[in-house]
PDB file of C-alpha atoms in Angstrom:
ATOM      1  CA  MET A  23      -6.812  34.135  22.389  1.00 25.00           C
ATOM      2  CA  LEU A  24      -3.245  32.874  21.927  1.00 26.00           C
ATOM      3  CA  LYS A  25      -3.784  30.438  24.785  1.00 30.00           C
ATOM      4  CA  SER A  26      -6.943  29.156  23.153  1.00 33.00           C
ATOM      5  CA  ARG A  27      -5.208  28.791  19.788  1.00 37.00           C
ATOM      6  CA  ILE A  28      -2.148  26.877  20.963  1.00 37.00           C
ATOM      7  CA  SER A  29      -4.214  24.643  23.240  1.00 40.00           C
ATOM      8  CA  ARG A  30      -6.484  23.721  20.352  1.00 42.00           C
ATOM      9  CA  ILE A  31      -3.579  22.691  18.150  1.00 40.00           C
ATOM     10  CA  THR A  32      -2.138  20.688  21.047  1.00 42.00           C
ATOM     11  CA  THR A  33      -5.380  18.824  21.665  1.00 38.00           C
ATOM     12  CA  ALA A  34      -5.974  18.333  17.942  1.00 38.00           C
ATOM     13  CA  ALA A  35      -2.547  16.808  17.489  1.00 37.00           C
ATOM     14  CA  LEU A  36      -2.498  14.703  20.636  1.00 30.00           C
ATOM     15  CA  ALA A  37      -5.982  14.053  21.956  1.00 30.00           C
ATOM     16  CA  SER A  38      -8.393  13.952  19.015  1.00 32.00           C
ATOM     17  CA  ALA A  39      -5.759  12.915  16.444  1.00 37.00           C
ATOM     18  CA  ALA A  40      -6.384  13.056  12.727  1.00 40.00           C
ATOM     19  CA  LEU A  41      -7.820   9.802  11.490  1.00 58.00           C
ATOM     20  CA  ALA A  42      -7.162   8.456  14.949  1.00 50.00           C
ATOM     21  CA  ALA A  43      -7.712   4.779  15.582  1.00 49.00           C
ATOM     22  CA  SER A  44     -10.407   5.682  18.125  1.00 40.00           C
ATOM     23  CA  MET A  45     -13.651   6.606  16.399  1.00 39.00           C
ATOM     24  CA  ALA A  46     -15.171   8.354  19.418  1.00 34.00           C
ATOM     25  CA  PRO A  47     -15.186  12.181  19.336  1.00 34.00           C
ATOM     26  CA  ALA A  48     -12.442  13.608  21.523  1.00 35.00           C
ATOM     27  CA  ALA A  49     -13.916  15.267  24.586  1.00 31.00           C
ATOM     28  CA  THR A  50     -11.064  17.764  24.711  1.00 31.00           C
ATOM     29  CA  ALA A  51     -11.095  18.735  21.040  1.00 34.00           C
ATOM     30  CA  ALA A  52     -13.136  21.901  21.530  1.00 33.00           C
ATOM     31  CA  THR A  53     -11.908  22.863  24.980  1.00 32.00           C
ATOM     32  CA  ALA A  54      -9.341  25.619  25.377  1.00 34.00           C
ATOM     33  CA  GLN A  55      -6.792  25.084  28.140  1.00 38.00           C
ATOM     34  CA  ASP A  56      -5.654  27.844  30.462  1.00 43.00           C
ATOM     35  CA  ASN A  57      -1.924  27.378  30.006  1.00 54.00           C
ATOM     36  CA  VAL A  58       0.107  27.593  26.828  1.00 57.00           C
ATOM     37  CA  PRO A  59       2.613  24.712  26.810  1.00 66.00           C
ATOM     38  CA  SER A  60       6.268  25.558  26.422  1.00 74.00           C
ATOM     39  CA  PHE A  61       7.999  24.375  23.278  1.00 70.00           C
ATOM     40  CA  GLU A  62       9.795  21.716  25.320  1.00 71.00           C
ATOM     41  CA  GLU A  63       6.454  20.432  26.629  1.00 67.00           C
ATOM     42  CA  PHE A  64       4.928  20.511  23.158  1.00 70.00           C
ATOM     43  CA  ARG A  65       7.906  18.687  21.621  1.00 74.00           C
ATOM     44  CA  ALA A  66       7.947  16.044  24.359  1.00 73.00           C
ATOM     45  CA  SER A  67       4.248  15.357  23.807  1.00 71.00           C
ATOM     46  CA  THR A  68       4.431  15.199  20.011  1.00 80.00           C
ATOM     47  CA  LEU A  69       4.462  11.745  18.453  1.00 74.00           C
ATOM     48  CA  ARG A  70       7.686  10.798  16.662  1.00 81.00           C
ATOM     49  CA  ASP A  71       7.211   8.472  13.730  1.00 76.00           C
ATOM     50  CA  VAL A  72       9.594   6.240  11.793  1.00 70.00           C
ATOM     51  CA  GLY A  73      12.723   8.103  10.748  1.00 70.00           C
ATOM     52  CA  GLY A  74      12.277  10.526  13.650  1.00 75.00           C
ATOM     53  CA  GLN A  75       9.567  12.576  11.929  1.00 79.00           C
ATOM     54  CA  TYR A  76       7.149  14.510  14.145  1.00 81.00           C
ATOM     55  CA  VAL A  77       3.454  13.888  13.516  1.00 80.00           C
ATOM     56  CA  VAL A  78       1.150  16.867  14.073  1.00 75.00           C
ATOM     57  CA  ASN A  79      -2.560  17.280  13.392  1.00 67.00           C
ATOM     58  CA  GLY A  80      -2.805  13.514  13.609  1.00 66.00           C
ATOM     59  CA  ASP A  81      -1.558  12.581  10.138  1.00 70.00           C
ATOM     60  CA  GLU A  82       0.734  15.367   8.919  1.00 74.00           C
ATOM     61  CA  THR A  83       4.505  15.171   9.297  1.00 78.00           C
ATOM     62  CA  ILE A  84       7.276  17.605  10.200  1.00 78.00           C
ATOM     63  CA  PRO A  85      10.812  16.344   9.444  1.00 78.00           C
ATOM     64  CA  THR A  86      13.051  18.169  11.925  1.00 81.00           C
ATOM     65  CA  MET A  87      13.058  19.769  15.364  1.00 77.00           C
ATOM     66  CA  LYS A  88      13.850  23.123  13.741  1.00 78.00           C
ATOM     67  CA  ALA A  89      10.742  22.839  11.568  1.00 77.00           C
ATOM     68  CA  LEU A  90       8.708  21.777  14.604  1.00 77.00           C
ATOM     69  CA  ARG A  91       9.893  24.883  16.453  1.00 76.00           C
ATOM     70  CA  ALA A  92       8.826  27.066  13.526  1.00 72.00           C
ATOM     71  CA  TYR A  93       5.446  25.351  13.555  1.00 70.00           C
ATOM     72  CA  TYR A  94       5.081  25.959  17.304  1.00 72.00           C
ATOM     73  CA  ASP A  95       6.093  29.613  16.958  1.00 69.00           C
ATOM     74  CA  THR A  96       3.510  30.065  14.212  1.00 64.00           C
ATOM     75  CA  MET A  97       0.845  28.672  16.533  1.00 58.00           C
ATOM     76  CA  VAL A  98       1.746  30.989  19.381  1.00 55.00           C
ATOM     77  CA  GLY A  99       2.167  34.077  17.246  1.00 54.00           C
ATOM     78  CA  SER A 100      -0.464  33.592  14.548  1.00 47.00           C
ATOM     79  CA  SER A 101      -3.262  36.093  14.125  1.00 40.00           C
ATOM     80  CA  ASP A 102      -6.875  35.764  13.091  1.00 41.00           C
ATOM     81  CA  SER A 103      -6.044  36.870   9.534  1.00 42.00           C
ATOM     82  CA  ASN A 104      -8.043  34.011   8.020  1.00 42.00           C
ATOM     83  CA  SER A 105     -11.145  34.520  10.134  1.00 39.00           C
ATOM     84  CA  GLY A 106     -12.992  36.315   7.328  1.00 39.00           C
ATOM     85  CA  ASN A 107     -12.210  33.846   4.538  1.00 40.00           C
ATOM     86  CA  THR A 108     -14.821  31.933   2.836  1.00 41.00           C
ATOM     87  CA  SER A 109     -14.624  23.302   1.314  1.00 69.00           C
ATOM     88  CA  LEU A 110     -11.314  22.443   0.472  1.00 92.00           C
ATOM     89  CA  VAL A 111      -8.216  24.393   1.556  1.00 94.00           C
ATOM     90  CA  VAL A 112      -4.746  24.047   0.083  1.00 96.00           C
ATOM     91  CA  ASN A 113      -1.564  24.077   2.155  1.00 95.00           C
ATOM     92  CA  THR A 114       0.735  27.025   1.543  1.00 95.00           C
ATOM     93  CA  VAL A 115       4.498  27.358   1.883  1.00 93.00           C
ATOM     94  CA  GLY A 116       5.897  30.857   1.942  1.00 91.00           C
ATOM     95  CA  GLY A 117       2.533  32.137   0.718  1.00 91.00           C
ATOM     96  CA  ALA A 118       2.507  29.893  -2.376  1.00 95.00           C
ATOM     97  CA  ASP A 119       0.186  26.956  -2.976  1.00 97.00           C
ATOM     98  CA  ASP A 120       1.744  23.635  -2.003  1.00 97.00           C
ATOM     99  CA  LYS A 121       0.842  21.638  -5.119  1.00 98.00           C
ATOM    100  CA  TRP A 122       2.369  19.444  -7.805  1.00 98.00           C
ATOM    101  CA  SER A 123       3.212  20.772 -11.248  1.00 98.00           C
ATOM    102  CA  ALA A 124       0.776  19.766 -13.986  1.00 98.00           C
ATOM    103  CA  THR A 125       3.184  17.100 -15.240  1.00 98.00           C
ATOM    104  CA  ALA A 126       3.932  15.699 -11.789  1.00 98.00           C
ATOM    105  CA  ALA A 127       0.247  15.572 -10.780  1.00 98.00           C
ATOM    106  CA  ARG A 128      -0.453  13.265 -13.706  1.00 98.00           C
ATOM    107  CA  ASN A 129       2.379  10.927 -12.752  1.00 98.00           C
ATOM    108  CA  LEU A 130       1.991  10.257  -9.027  1.00 98.00           C
ATOM    109  CA  THR A 131       3.545   6.801  -8.973  1.00 98.00           C
ATOM    110  CA  TYR A 132       3.497   4.670  -5.846  1.00 98.00           C
ATOM    111  CA  CYS A 133       4.219   1.168  -4.589  1.00 98.00           C
ATOM    112  CA  VAL A 134       2.586  -0.899  -1.838  1.00 98.00           C
ATOM    113  CA  SER A 135       5.001  -2.778   0.386  1.00 98.00           C
ATOM    114  CA  ASN A 136       5.004  -6.573   0.439  1.00 98.00           C
ATOM    115  CA  ASN A 137       5.437  -6.216   4.206  1.00 98.00           C
ATOM    116  CA  PHE A 138       1.674  -5.833   4.500  1.00 98.00           C
ATOM    117  CA  GLY A 139       1.568  -9.610   4.101  1.00 98.00           C
ATOM    118  CA  ALA A 140      -1.950 -11.014   4.097  1.00 98.00           C
ATOM    119  CA  ASP A 141      -3.362  -7.466   4.268  1.00 98.00           C
ATOM    120  CA  LYS A 142      -1.631  -6.269   1.111  1.00 98.00           C
ATOM    121  CA  ALA A 143      -4.495  -6.967  -1.296  1.00 98.00           C
ATOM    122  CA  ALA A 144      -6.871  -4.968   0.880  1.00 98.00           C
ATOM    123  CA  VAL A 145      -4.454  -2.016   1.018  1.00 98.00           C
ATOM    124  CA  VAL A 146      -3.853  -2.139  -2.748  1.00 98.00           C
ATOM    125  CA  SER A 147      -7.614  -2.115  -3.353  1.00 98.00           C
ATOM    126  CA  ALA A 148      -8.212   0.754  -0.924  1.00 98.00           C
ATOM    127  CA  MET A 149      -5.406   2.809  -2.476  1.00 98.00           C
ATOM    128  CA  GLN A 150      -6.753   2.331  -5.986  1.00 98.00           C
ATOM    129  CA  SER A 151     -10.303   3.113  -4.913  1.00 98.00           C
ATOM    130  CA  GLY A 152      -9.242   6.129  -2.874  1.00 98.00           C
ATOM    131  CA  ALA A 153      -7.110   7.476  -5.721  1.00 98.00           C
ATOM    132  CA  ALA A 154      -9.981   6.988  -8.166  1.00 98.00           C
ATOM    133  CA  GLN A 155     -12.130   9.403  -6.158  1.00 98.00           C
ATOM    134  CA  TRP A 156      -9.708  12.267  -6.821  1.00 98.00           C
ATOM    135  CA  GLU A 157      -9.019  11.176 -10.402  1.00 98.00           C
ATOM    136  CA  ALA A 158     -12.745  11.213 -11.179  1.00 98.00           C
ATOM    137  CA  ALA A 159     -12.925  14.822  -9.996  1.00 98.00           C
ATOM    138  CA  SER A 160      -9.924  16.143 -11.935  1.00 98.00           C
ATOM    139  CA  SER A 161      -8.357  15.026 -15.199  1.00 97.00           C
ATOM    140  CA  GLY A 162      -5.162  16.682 -13.977  1.00 98.00           C
ATOM    141  CA  VAL A 163      -4.650  14.071 -11.237  1.00 98.00           C
ATOM    142  CA  ASN A 164      -3.399  10.547 -11.909  1.00 98.00           C
ATOM    143  CA  PHE A 165      -2.069   8.075  -9.339  1.00 98.00           C
ATOM    144  CA  ILE A 166      -0.156   5.157 -10.869  1.00 98.00           C
ATOM    145  CA  TYR A 167       0.403   1.915  -8.988  1.00 98.00           C
ATOM    146  CA  VAL A 168       3.814   0.419  -9.822  1.00 98.00           C
ATOM    147  CA  SER A 169       3.589  -3.127  -8.482  1.00 98.00           C
ATOM    148  CA  SER A 170       7.091  -4.009  -9.729  1.00 98.00           C
ATOM    149  CA  ALA A 171       8.467  -1.764  -6.962  1.00 98.00           C
ATOM    150  CA  ASP A 172       6.572  -3.513  -4.160  1.00 98.00           C
ATOM    151  CA  SER A 173       9.464  -5.753  -3.111  1.00 98.00           C
ATOM    152  CA  SER A 174      11.581  -2.708  -2.207  1.00 98.00           C
ATOM    153  CA  CYS A 175       8.814  -0.264  -1.385  1.00 98.00           C
ATOM    154  CA  THR A 176      10.443   2.409   0.810  1.00 97.00           C
ATOM    155  CA  VAL A 177      11.151   6.116   0.538  1.00 96.00           C
ATOM    156  CA  SER A 178      14.552   5.154  -0.885  1.00 96.00           C
ATOM    157  CA  ASN A 179      13.000   3.660  -4.022  1.00 98.00           C
ATOM    158  CA  SER A 180      13.534   6.315  -6.702  1.00 96.00           C
ATOM    159  CA  SER A 181      11.361   4.509  -9.240  1.00 97.00           C
ATOM    160  CA  VAL A 182       8.205   5.833  -7.545  1.00 98.00           C
ATOM    161  CA  VAL A 183       7.122   9.201  -6.162  1.00 98.00           C
ATOM    162  CA  PHE A 184       5.991   7.725  -2.866  1.00 98.00           C
ATOM    163  CA  SER A 185       5.690   4.467  -0.975  1.00 98.00           C
ATOM    164  CA  VAL A 186       2.809   2.941   0.963  1.00 98.00           C
ATOM    165  CA  GLU A 187       4.160   1.111   3.982  1.00 98.00           C
ATOM    166  CA  PRO A 188       2.741  -0.650   7.053  1.00 98.00           C
ATOM    167  CA  THR A 189       2.938   0.705  10.581  1.00 96.00           C
ATOM    168  CA  SER A 190       2.056  -0.962  13.851  1.00 93.00           C
ATOM    169  CA  THR A 191       1.306   2.265  15.712  1.00 92.00           C
ATOM    170  CA  THR A 192      -2.164   2.644  17.161  1.00 90.00           C
ATOM    171  CA  SER A 193      -1.864   6.442  17.314  1.00 90.00           C
ATOM    172  CA  TYR A 194      -3.461   6.802  13.886  1.00 93.00           C
ATOM    173  CA  ILE A 195      -5.031   4.750  11.122  1.00 96.00           C
ATOM    174  CA  ALA A 196      -2.897   6.328   8.407  1.00 97.00           C
ATOM    175  CA  ARG A 197      -0.772   9.382   7.774  1.00 96.00           C
ATOM    176  CA  ALA A 198       0.591  11.036   4.652  1.00 97.00           C
ATOM    177  CA  PHE A 199       2.697  13.972   3.380  1.00 96.00           C
ATOM    178  CA  PHE A 200       2.461  17.181   1.338  1.00 97.00           C
ATOM    179  CA  PRO A 201       3.876  17.905  -2.146  1.00 98.00           C
ATOM    180  CA  SER A 202       6.551  20.095  -0.531  1.00 96.00           C
ATOM    181  CA  SER A 203       7.739  17.262   1.715  1.00 95.00           C
ATOM    182  CA  PRO A 204      11.309  16.053   1.091  1.00 94.00           C
ATOM    183  CA  ASP A 205      11.790  12.724  -0.699  1.00 94.00           C
ATOM    184  CA  SER A 206      12.727  11.058   2.597  1.00 92.00           C
ATOM    185  CA  GLN A 207       9.262  11.865   3.965  1.00 92.00           C
ATOM    186  CA  ARG A 208       7.154  10.866   0.977  1.00 97.00           C
ATOM    187  CA  ASN A 209       5.368   7.816   2.259  1.00 97.00           C
ATOM    188  CA  VAL A 210       1.867   6.902   3.350  1.00 98.00           C
ATOM    189  CA  LEU A 211       1.936   4.797   6.508  1.00 97.00           C
ATOM    190  CA  VAL A 212      -1.058   2.557   7.150  1.00 98.00           C
ATOM    191  CA  ASN A 213      -2.183   0.452  10.104  1.00 97.00           C
ATOM    192  CA  ALA A 214      -3.861  -2.260   8.022  1.00 98.00           C
ATOM    193  CA  TYR A 215      -5.946  -3.647  10.886  1.00 97.00           C
ATOM    194  CA  SER A 216      -7.364  -0.237  11.807  1.00 97.00           C
ATOM    195  CA  LEU A 217      -7.916   0.557   8.123  1.00 97.00           C
ATOM    196  CA  GLN A 218     -10.212  -2.441   7.784  1.00 97.00           C
ATOM    197  CA  ASN A 219     -11.958  -2.049  11.127  1.00 96.00           C
ATOM    198  CA  SER A 220     -12.970   1.606  11.363  1.00 95.00           C
ATOM    199  CA  GLY A 221     -16.733   1.377  11.333  1.00 94.00           C
ATOM    200  CA  SER A 222     -18.445   3.686   8.858  1.00 94.00           C
ATOM    201  CA  TRP A 223     -15.083   5.027   7.653  1.00 95.00           C
ATOM    202  CA  THR A 224     -14.378   2.752   4.699  1.00 97.00           C
ATOM    203  CA  PRO A 225     -10.793   1.887   3.682  1.00 98.00           C
ATOM    204  CA  SER A 226     -11.366   3.726   0.397  1.00 98.00           C
ATOM    205  CA  ASN A 227     -12.477   6.946   2.097  1.00 98.00           C
ATOM    206  CA  ILE A 228      -9.704   6.801   4.689  1.00 97.00           C
ATOM    207  CA  LEU A 229      -7.001   6.526   2.041  1.00 98.00           C
ATOM    208  CA  ALA A 230      -8.734   9.101  -0.158  1.00 98.00           C
ATOM    209  CA  HIS A 231      -8.427  11.468   2.822  1.00 98.00           C
ATOM    210  CA  GLU A 232      -4.699  10.704   3.055  1.00 98.00           C
ATOM    211  CA  LEU A 233      -4.236  11.110  -0.688  1.00 98.00           C
ATOM    212  CA  GLY A 234      -5.911  14.493  -0.321  1.00 98.00           C
ATOM    213  CA  HIS A 235      -2.916  15.495   1.797  1.00 98.00           C
ATOM    214  CA  THR A 236      -0.518  14.192  -0.857  1.00 98.00           C
ATOM    215  CA  LEU A 237      -2.251  16.546  -3.312  1.00 98.00           C
ATOM    216  CA  GLY A 238      -1.701  19.477  -0.948  1.00 98.00           C
ATOM    217  CA  PHE A 239      -5.063  19.690   0.806  1.00 97.00           C
ATOM    218  CA  ARG A 240      -5.292  20.597   4.478  1.00 96.00           C
ATOM    219  CA  HIS A 241      -7.814  19.562   7.086  1.00 96.00           C
ATOM    220  CA  GLU A 242     -11.047  21.458   6.563  1.00 95.00           C
ATOM    221  CA  HIS A 243     -11.431  21.950  10.305  1.00 94.00           C
ATOM    222  CA  THR A 244      -8.434  24.280  10.452  1.00 93.00           C
ATOM    223  CA  ARG A 245     -10.833  26.930   9.167  1.00 93.00           C
ATOM    224  CA  PRO A 246     -12.367  29.230  11.781  1.00 90.00           C
ATOM    225  CA  GLU A 247     -15.873  28.146  10.797  1.00 92.00           C
ATOM    226  CA  ALA A 248     -15.235  24.727  12.364  1.00 93.00           C
ATOM    227  CA  GLY A 249     -14.885  26.319  15.793  1.00 91.00           C
ATOM    228  CA  THR A 250     -12.352  23.755  17.026  1.00 91.00           C
ATOM    229  CA  CYS A 251      -9.209  21.791  16.147  1.00 91.00           C
ATOM    230  CA  PHE A 252      -7.505  24.878  14.707  1.00 88.00           C
ATOM    231  CA  GLU A 253      -4.110  23.998  13.218  1.00 89.00           C
ATOM    232  CA  ASP A 254      -2.446  27.040  11.654  1.00 88.00           C
ATOM    233  CA  ASN A 255      -2.827  29.816   9.085  1.00 88.00           C
ATOM    234  CA  ASN A 256      -0.718  28.282   6.325  1.00 92.00           C
ATOM    235  CA  TRP A 257      -3.566  27.623   3.916  1.00 94.00           C
ATOM    236  CA  ARG A 258      -5.719  29.211   1.243  1.00 94.00           C
ATOM    237  CA  PRO A 259      -9.452  28.518   0.798  1.00 94.00           C
ATOM    238  CA  LEU A 260     -10.498  27.016  -2.531  1.00 95.00           C
ATOM    239  CA  THR A 261     -14.228  26.728  -1.853  1.00 94.00           C
ATOM    240  CA  PRO A 262     -16.748  27.762   0.797  1.00 94.00           C
ATOM    241  CA  TYR A 263     -16.467  25.918   4.122  1.00 95.00           C
ATOM    242  CA  ASP A 264     -17.832  22.368   4.015  1.00 96.00           C
ATOM    243  CA  SER A 265     -18.385  20.576   7.322  1.00 96.00           C
ATOM    244  CA  SER A 266     -19.008  17.343   5.374  1.00 97.00           C
ATOM    245  CA  SER A 267     -15.696  17.488   3.485  1.00 97.00           C
ATOM    246  CA  ILE A 268     -13.622  14.326   3.222  1.00 97.00           C
ATOM    247  CA  MET A 269     -10.833  16.423   4.755  1.00 97.00           C
ATOM    248  CA  HIS A 270     -12.892  17.320   7.860  1.00 96.00           C
ATOM    249  CA  TYR A 271     -12.713  15.072  10.936  1.00 94.00           C
ATOM    250  CA  PRO A 272     -16.133  14.187  12.325  1.00 93.00           C
ATOM    251  CA  GLN A 273     -14.695  14.586  15.852  1.00 91.00           C
ATOM    252  CA  CYS A 274     -13.829  18.206  15.033  1.00 94.00           C
ATOM    253  CA  ASN A 275     -17.420  19.354  14.480  1.00 94.00           C
ATOM    254  CA  GLY A 276     -17.631  17.639  11.103  1.00 95.00           C
ATOM    255  CA  SER A 277     -21.076  16.624   9.841  1.00 96.00           C
ATOM    256  CA  SER A 278     -20.131  13.507   7.851  1.00 94.00           C
ATOM    257  CA  SER A 279     -20.310  10.121   9.544  1.00 91.00           C
ATOM    258  CA  ASP A 280     -18.511   8.192   6.807  1.00 93.00           C
ATOM    259  CA  LEU A 281     -15.780  10.562   5.525  1.00 94.00           C
ATOM    260  CA  SER A 282     -17.209  10.563   1.992  1.00 96.00           C
ATOM    261  CA  MET A 283     -16.021  12.945  -0.711  1.00 97.00           C
ATOM    262  CA  THR A 284     -18.455  15.784  -1.393  1.00 97.00           C
ATOM    263  CA  ALA A 285     -19.297  17.839  -4.451  1.00 97.00           C
ATOM    264  CA  THR A 286     -17.428  20.721  -2.837  1.00 96.00           C
ATOM    265  CA  ASP A 287     -14.315  18.541  -2.476  1.00 97.00           C
ATOM    266  CA  ARG A 288     -14.543  17.704  -6.169  1.00 97.00           C
ATOM    267  CA  ALA A 289     -14.899  21.377  -7.038  1.00 97.00           C
ATOM    268  CA  GLY A 290     -11.854  22.180  -4.907  1.00 97.00           C
ATOM    269  CA  VAL A 291      -9.507  19.694  -6.579  1.00 98.00           C
ATOM    270  CA  ALA A 292     -10.774  20.774  -9.993  1.00 97.00           C
ATOM    271  CA  SER A 293      -9.982  24.394  -9.161  1.00 97.00           C
ATOM    272  CA  LEU A 294      -6.398  23.488  -8.228  1.00 97.00           C
ATOM    273  CA  TYR A 295      -5.537  20.829 -10.826  1.00 98.00           C
ATOM    274  CA  GLY A 296      -8.148  21.366 -13.539  1.00 96.00           C
ATOM    275  CA  SER A 297     -11.505  19.751 -14.208  1.00 94.00           C
TER     276      SER A 297
END
């Protein structure tokens, strides 16, 4: 069972990839391998992003090798303690929900880098539309676009909570962060071309998925009900399992073809941040 678990997280992070640029379901996503990779093999195969951050589960970041080792050890040694839990799941850190305070959740300021060039308007529009999906579901959530910070839109800009910056990688369409992430990791990286050319996945829904991570929500397919793409046990269920959730990859036994937000997603964010 440990071999199956660690192989699934390896294939989920490397083969199927979260919000991967390829829209085809990953053939290996549900297949358990016979051999558990060593930490050195796992580390060598894990994508390193700008600033040296490790990207796991396709669009979630880990800042240091020490933290990556802890993540790996959790995979190898985790139990089936969540197998009986009953769509949205919140990340946990030390057993506590990984969420913003009520004040912070209403003031999630961000900028959109001028380095997007001709694609900037499309990214700005997708961010605002994606944010509006969560805001419509909870009065406790408010994303605020600070355009005056766009000319120096990096993680070093203290006038905003997070930055939205371009990336040229083809390993993913976009990736985000969690509320517990350090300031140096609080950015949303976007491949603008892939964002605008991802078939039935609209730019709004793609960035709403990423903003779900910034609110603390995990991938729905980490739940045992999905049957594949297991990630870890550091989460708490907020609603019953929802295979159509905006946080569930279609290539991980998800049932949504367009990554739309569901009523269960809206119920989940309302339960965490208020209706």
